CSV table of C-alpha atoms in Angstrom, one decimal:
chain,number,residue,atom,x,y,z
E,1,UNK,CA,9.7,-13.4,5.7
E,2,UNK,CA,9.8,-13.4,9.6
E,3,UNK,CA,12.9,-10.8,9.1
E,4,UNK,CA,9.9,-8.3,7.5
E,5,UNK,CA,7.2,-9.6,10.2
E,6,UNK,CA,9.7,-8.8,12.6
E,7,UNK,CA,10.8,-5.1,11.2
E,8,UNK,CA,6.9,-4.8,11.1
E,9,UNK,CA,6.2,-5.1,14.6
E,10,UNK,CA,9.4,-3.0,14.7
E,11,UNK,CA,7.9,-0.3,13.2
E,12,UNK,CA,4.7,-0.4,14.9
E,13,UNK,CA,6.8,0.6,18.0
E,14,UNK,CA,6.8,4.7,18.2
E,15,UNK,CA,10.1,4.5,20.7
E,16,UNK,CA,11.6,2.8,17.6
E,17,UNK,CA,10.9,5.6,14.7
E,18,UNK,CA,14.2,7.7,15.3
E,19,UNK,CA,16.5,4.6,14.9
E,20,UNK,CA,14.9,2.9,11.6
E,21,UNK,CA,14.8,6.6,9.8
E,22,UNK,CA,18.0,7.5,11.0
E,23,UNK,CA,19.6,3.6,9.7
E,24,UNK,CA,20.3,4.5,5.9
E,25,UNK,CA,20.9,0.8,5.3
E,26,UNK,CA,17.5,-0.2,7.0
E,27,UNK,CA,16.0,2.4,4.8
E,28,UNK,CA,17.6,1.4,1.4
E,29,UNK,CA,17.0,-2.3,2.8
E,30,UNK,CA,13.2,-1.9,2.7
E,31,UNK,CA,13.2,-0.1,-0.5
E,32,UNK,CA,15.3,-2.9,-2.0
E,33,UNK,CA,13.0,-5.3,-1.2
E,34,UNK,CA,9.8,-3.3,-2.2
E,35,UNK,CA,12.1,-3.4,-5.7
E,36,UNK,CA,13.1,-6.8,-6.4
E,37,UNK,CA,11.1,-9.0,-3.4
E,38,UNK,CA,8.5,-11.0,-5.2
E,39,UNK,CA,6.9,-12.2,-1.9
E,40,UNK,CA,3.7,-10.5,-1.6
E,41,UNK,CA,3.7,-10.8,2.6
E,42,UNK,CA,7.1,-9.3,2.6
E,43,UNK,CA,6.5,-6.2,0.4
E,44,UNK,CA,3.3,-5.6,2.9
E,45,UNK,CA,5.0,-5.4,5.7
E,46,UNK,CA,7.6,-3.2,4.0
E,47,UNK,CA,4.5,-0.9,3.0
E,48,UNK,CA,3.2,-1.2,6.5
E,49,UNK,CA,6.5,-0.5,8.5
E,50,UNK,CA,7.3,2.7,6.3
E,51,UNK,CA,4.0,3.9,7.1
E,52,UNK,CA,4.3,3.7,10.4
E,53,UNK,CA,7.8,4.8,11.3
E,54,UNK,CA,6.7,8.2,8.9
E,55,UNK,CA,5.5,9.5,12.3
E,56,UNK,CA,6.2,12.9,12.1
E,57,UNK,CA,7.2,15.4,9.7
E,58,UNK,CA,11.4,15.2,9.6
E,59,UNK,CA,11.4,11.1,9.0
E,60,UNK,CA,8.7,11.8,6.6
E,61,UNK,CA,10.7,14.0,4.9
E,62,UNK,CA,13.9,11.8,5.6
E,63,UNK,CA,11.7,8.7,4.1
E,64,UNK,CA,11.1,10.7,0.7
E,65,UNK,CA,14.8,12.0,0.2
E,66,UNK,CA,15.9,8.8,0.8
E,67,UNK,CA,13.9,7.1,-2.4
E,68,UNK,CA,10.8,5.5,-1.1
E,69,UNK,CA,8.5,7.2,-3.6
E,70,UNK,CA,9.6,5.0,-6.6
E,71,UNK,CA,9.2,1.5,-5.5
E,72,UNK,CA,5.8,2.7,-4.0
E,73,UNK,CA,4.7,4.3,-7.3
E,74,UNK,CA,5.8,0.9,-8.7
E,75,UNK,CA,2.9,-1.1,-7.2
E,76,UNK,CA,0.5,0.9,-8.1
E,77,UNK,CA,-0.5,-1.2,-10.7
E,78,UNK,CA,-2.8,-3.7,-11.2
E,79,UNK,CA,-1.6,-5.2,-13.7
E,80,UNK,CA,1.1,-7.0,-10.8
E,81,UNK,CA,-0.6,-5.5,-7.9
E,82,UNK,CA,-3.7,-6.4,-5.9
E,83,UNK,CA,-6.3,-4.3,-4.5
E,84,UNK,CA,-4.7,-4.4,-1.2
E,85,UNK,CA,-1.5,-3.5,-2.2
E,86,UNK,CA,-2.9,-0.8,-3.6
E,87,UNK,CA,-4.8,0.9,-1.2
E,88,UNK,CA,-1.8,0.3,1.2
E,89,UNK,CA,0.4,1.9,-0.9
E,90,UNK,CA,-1.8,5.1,-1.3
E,91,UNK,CA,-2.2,4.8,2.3
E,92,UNK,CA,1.5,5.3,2.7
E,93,UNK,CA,1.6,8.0,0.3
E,94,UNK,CA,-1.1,9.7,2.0
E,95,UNK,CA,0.8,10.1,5.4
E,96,UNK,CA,3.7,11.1,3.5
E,97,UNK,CA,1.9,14.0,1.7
E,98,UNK,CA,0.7,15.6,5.4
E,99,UNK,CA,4.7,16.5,5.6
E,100,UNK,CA,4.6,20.1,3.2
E,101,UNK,CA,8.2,19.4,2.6
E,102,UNK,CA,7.0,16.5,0.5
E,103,UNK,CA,5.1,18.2,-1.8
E,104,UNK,CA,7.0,18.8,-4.5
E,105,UNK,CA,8.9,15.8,-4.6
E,106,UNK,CA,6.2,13.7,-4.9
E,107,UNK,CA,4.6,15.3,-7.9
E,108,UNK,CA,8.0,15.7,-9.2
E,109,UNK,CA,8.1,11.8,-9.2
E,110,UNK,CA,4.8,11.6,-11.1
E,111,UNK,CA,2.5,10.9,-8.1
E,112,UNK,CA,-0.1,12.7,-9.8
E,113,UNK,CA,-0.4,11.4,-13.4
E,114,UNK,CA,-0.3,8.0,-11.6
E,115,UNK,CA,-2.9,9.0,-8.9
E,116,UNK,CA,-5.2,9.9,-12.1
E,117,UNK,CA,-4.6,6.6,-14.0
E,118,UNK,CA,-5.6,4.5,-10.9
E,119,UNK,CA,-8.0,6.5,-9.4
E,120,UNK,CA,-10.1,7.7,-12.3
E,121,UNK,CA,-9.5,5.0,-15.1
E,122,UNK,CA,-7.9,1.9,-13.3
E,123,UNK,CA,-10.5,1.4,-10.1
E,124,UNK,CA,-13.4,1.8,-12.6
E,125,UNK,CA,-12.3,-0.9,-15.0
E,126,UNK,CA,-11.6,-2.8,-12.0
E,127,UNK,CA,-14.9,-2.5,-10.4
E,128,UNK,CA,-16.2,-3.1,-13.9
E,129,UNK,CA,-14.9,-6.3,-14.1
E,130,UNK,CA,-15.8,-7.7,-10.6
E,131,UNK,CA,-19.3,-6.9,-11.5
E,132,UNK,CA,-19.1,-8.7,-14.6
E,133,UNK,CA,-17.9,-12.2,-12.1
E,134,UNK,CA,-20.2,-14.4,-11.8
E,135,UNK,CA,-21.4,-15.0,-8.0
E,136,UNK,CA,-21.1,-18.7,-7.7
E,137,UNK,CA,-17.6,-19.1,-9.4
E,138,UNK,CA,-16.4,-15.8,-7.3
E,139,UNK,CA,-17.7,-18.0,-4.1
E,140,UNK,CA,-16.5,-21.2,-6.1
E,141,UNK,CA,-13.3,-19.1,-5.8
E,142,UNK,CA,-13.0,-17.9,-2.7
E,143,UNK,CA,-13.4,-21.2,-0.8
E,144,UNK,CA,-10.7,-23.0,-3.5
E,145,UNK,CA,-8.3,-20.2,-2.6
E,146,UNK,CA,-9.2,-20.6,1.4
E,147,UNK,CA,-8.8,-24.6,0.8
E,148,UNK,CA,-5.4,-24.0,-0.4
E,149,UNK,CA,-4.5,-21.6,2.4
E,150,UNK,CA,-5.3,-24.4,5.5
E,151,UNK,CA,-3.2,-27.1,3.2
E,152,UNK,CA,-0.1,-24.4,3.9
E,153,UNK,CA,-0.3,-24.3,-0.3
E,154,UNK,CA,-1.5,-20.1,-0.4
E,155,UNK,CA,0.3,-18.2,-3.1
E,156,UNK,CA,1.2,-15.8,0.3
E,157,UNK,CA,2.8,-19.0,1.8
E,158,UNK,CA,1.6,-18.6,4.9
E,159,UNK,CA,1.5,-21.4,7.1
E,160,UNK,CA,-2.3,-22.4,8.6
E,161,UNK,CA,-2.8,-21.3,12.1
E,162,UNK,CA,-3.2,-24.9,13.7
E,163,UNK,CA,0.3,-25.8,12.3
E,164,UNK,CA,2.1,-23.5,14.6
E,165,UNK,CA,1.4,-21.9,17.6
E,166,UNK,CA,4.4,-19.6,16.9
E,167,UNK,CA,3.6,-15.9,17.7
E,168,UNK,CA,5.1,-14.4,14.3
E,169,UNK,CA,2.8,-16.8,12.3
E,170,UNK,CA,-0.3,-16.0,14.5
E,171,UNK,CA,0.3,-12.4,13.6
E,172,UNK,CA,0.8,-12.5,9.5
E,173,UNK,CA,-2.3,-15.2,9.8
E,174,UNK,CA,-4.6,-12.7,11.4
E,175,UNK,CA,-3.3,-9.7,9.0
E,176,UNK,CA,-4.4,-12.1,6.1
E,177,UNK,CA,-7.5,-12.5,7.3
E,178,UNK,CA,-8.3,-8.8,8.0
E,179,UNK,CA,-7.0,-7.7,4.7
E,180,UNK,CA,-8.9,-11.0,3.0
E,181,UNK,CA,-12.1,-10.4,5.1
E,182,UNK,CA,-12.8,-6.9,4.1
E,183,UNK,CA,-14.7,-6.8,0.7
E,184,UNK,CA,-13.4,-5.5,-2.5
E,185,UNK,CA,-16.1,-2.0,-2.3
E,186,UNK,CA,-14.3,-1.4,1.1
E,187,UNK,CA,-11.1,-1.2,0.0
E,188,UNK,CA,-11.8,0.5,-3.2
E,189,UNK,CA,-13.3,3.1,-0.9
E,190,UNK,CA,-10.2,3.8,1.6
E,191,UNK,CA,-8.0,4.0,-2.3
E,192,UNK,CA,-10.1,6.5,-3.3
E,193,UNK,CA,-10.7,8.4,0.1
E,194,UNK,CA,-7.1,8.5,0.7
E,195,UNK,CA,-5.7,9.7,-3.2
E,196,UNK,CA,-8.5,12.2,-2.9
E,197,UNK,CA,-6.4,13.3,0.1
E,198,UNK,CA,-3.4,13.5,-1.1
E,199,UNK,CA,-4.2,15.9,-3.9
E,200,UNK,CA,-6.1,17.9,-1.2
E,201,UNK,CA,-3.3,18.2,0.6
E,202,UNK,CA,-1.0,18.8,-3.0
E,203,UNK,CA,-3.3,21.3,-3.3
E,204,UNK,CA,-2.7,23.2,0.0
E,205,UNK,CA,0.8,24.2,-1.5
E,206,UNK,CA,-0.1,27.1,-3.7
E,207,UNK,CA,3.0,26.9,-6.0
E,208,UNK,CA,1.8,23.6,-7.3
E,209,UNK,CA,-2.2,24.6,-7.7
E,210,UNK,CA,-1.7,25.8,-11.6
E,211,UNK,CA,0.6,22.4,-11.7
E,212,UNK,CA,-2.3,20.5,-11.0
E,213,UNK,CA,-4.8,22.3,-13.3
E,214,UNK,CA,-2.1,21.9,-16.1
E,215,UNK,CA,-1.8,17.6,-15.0
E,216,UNK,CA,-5.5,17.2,-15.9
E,217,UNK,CA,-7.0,17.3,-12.1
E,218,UNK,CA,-9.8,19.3,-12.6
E,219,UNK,CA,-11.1,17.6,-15.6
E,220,UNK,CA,-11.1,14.2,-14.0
E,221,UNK,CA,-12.7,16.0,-10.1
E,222,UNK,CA,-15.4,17.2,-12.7
């Protein structure tokens, strides 16, 4: 885990874009992991550093041909995937569709028929559900699941803040708290913002307009 918090921060580091991209093994290493890690904090920061490093149009590209589509596609499902995971995923599928070289690829992979189960059928019966909670036992909930976070017994295993004044821990700590703090309309919002996007931007590549039609797009937009 503090090998991923540490490619993270990595990532985050424009100077360092060129060198990950260009590592086939640090490439295939991350989309290992996305594959077979069953850590939920490692496979975030896998999401996160692939998102960032896809800084510009050729390691976007270079990111796609080397296989990062399917384990993406792969967690976008909530049947074994939160929230969000989800909405970071489409994030990350969003800045690879701004590369035009992409295009094809990615509906070749079945980004769209996916994009149309979760976006149309999956958030719904999400949202559905979550209204259907009660209020106290969602607050009942919340506070159990924080309880078990400061006893260092979260199901993301990270340790509580006042155990360690280590900087690595600090940092995953605060990213669980702004991903936990933001409510579940919020990030239902930025999924559905950002796969609206990406078919936008599908759409900008003539050649696959009548592909879309033909996938159903239309129907569900209406």
């Amino acid at each position: 885990r503090r090998a991923a918090a540490v490619l993270k921060r990595l990532g985050a580091h424009e100077p360092c874009h060129d060198q990950i991209c260009s590592d086939e093994h640090a490439v295939q290493s991350a989309v290992a992991l996305l594959i077979d890690c069953n850590d939920v904090q490692i496979r975030r920061n896998m999401i996160d550093m692939l998102t960032s490093v896809a800084s510009d149009d050729s390691r976007k590209r270079l990111l796609v041909e080397s296989g990062v589509l399917t384990p993406l596609l792969m967690h976008l499902d909530p049947r074994h995937s939160s929230l969000e995971t989800i909405t970071m995923v489409i994030g990350c599928l969003h800045v690879l569709s701004t590369c035009s070289a992409n295009l094809r690829a990615m509906f070749s992979e079945g980004l769209v028929q996916t994009l149309r189960r979760v976006l149309f059928t999956e958030l719904g019966e999400i949202r559905q559900y979550r209204a259907m909670a009660n209020a106290a036992a969602h607050s009942k909930s919340r506070e159990e699941k924080m309880d078990k976070y400061s006893s260092g017994r979260s199901m993301m295993g990270v340790r509580p803040l006042a155990e360690t004044k280590d900087p690595e821990v600090n940092t995953d700590y605060a990213t669980w708290r702004s991903i936990k703090t933001r409510t579940p309309e919020e990030l239902e919002g930025d999924a559905l913002r950002y796969g609206l996007q990406i078919l936008l931007n599908l759409s900008t590549h003539e050649p696959l307009r009548d592909d879309l039609v033909m996938a159903g797009i239309a129907e569900d937009l209406f």
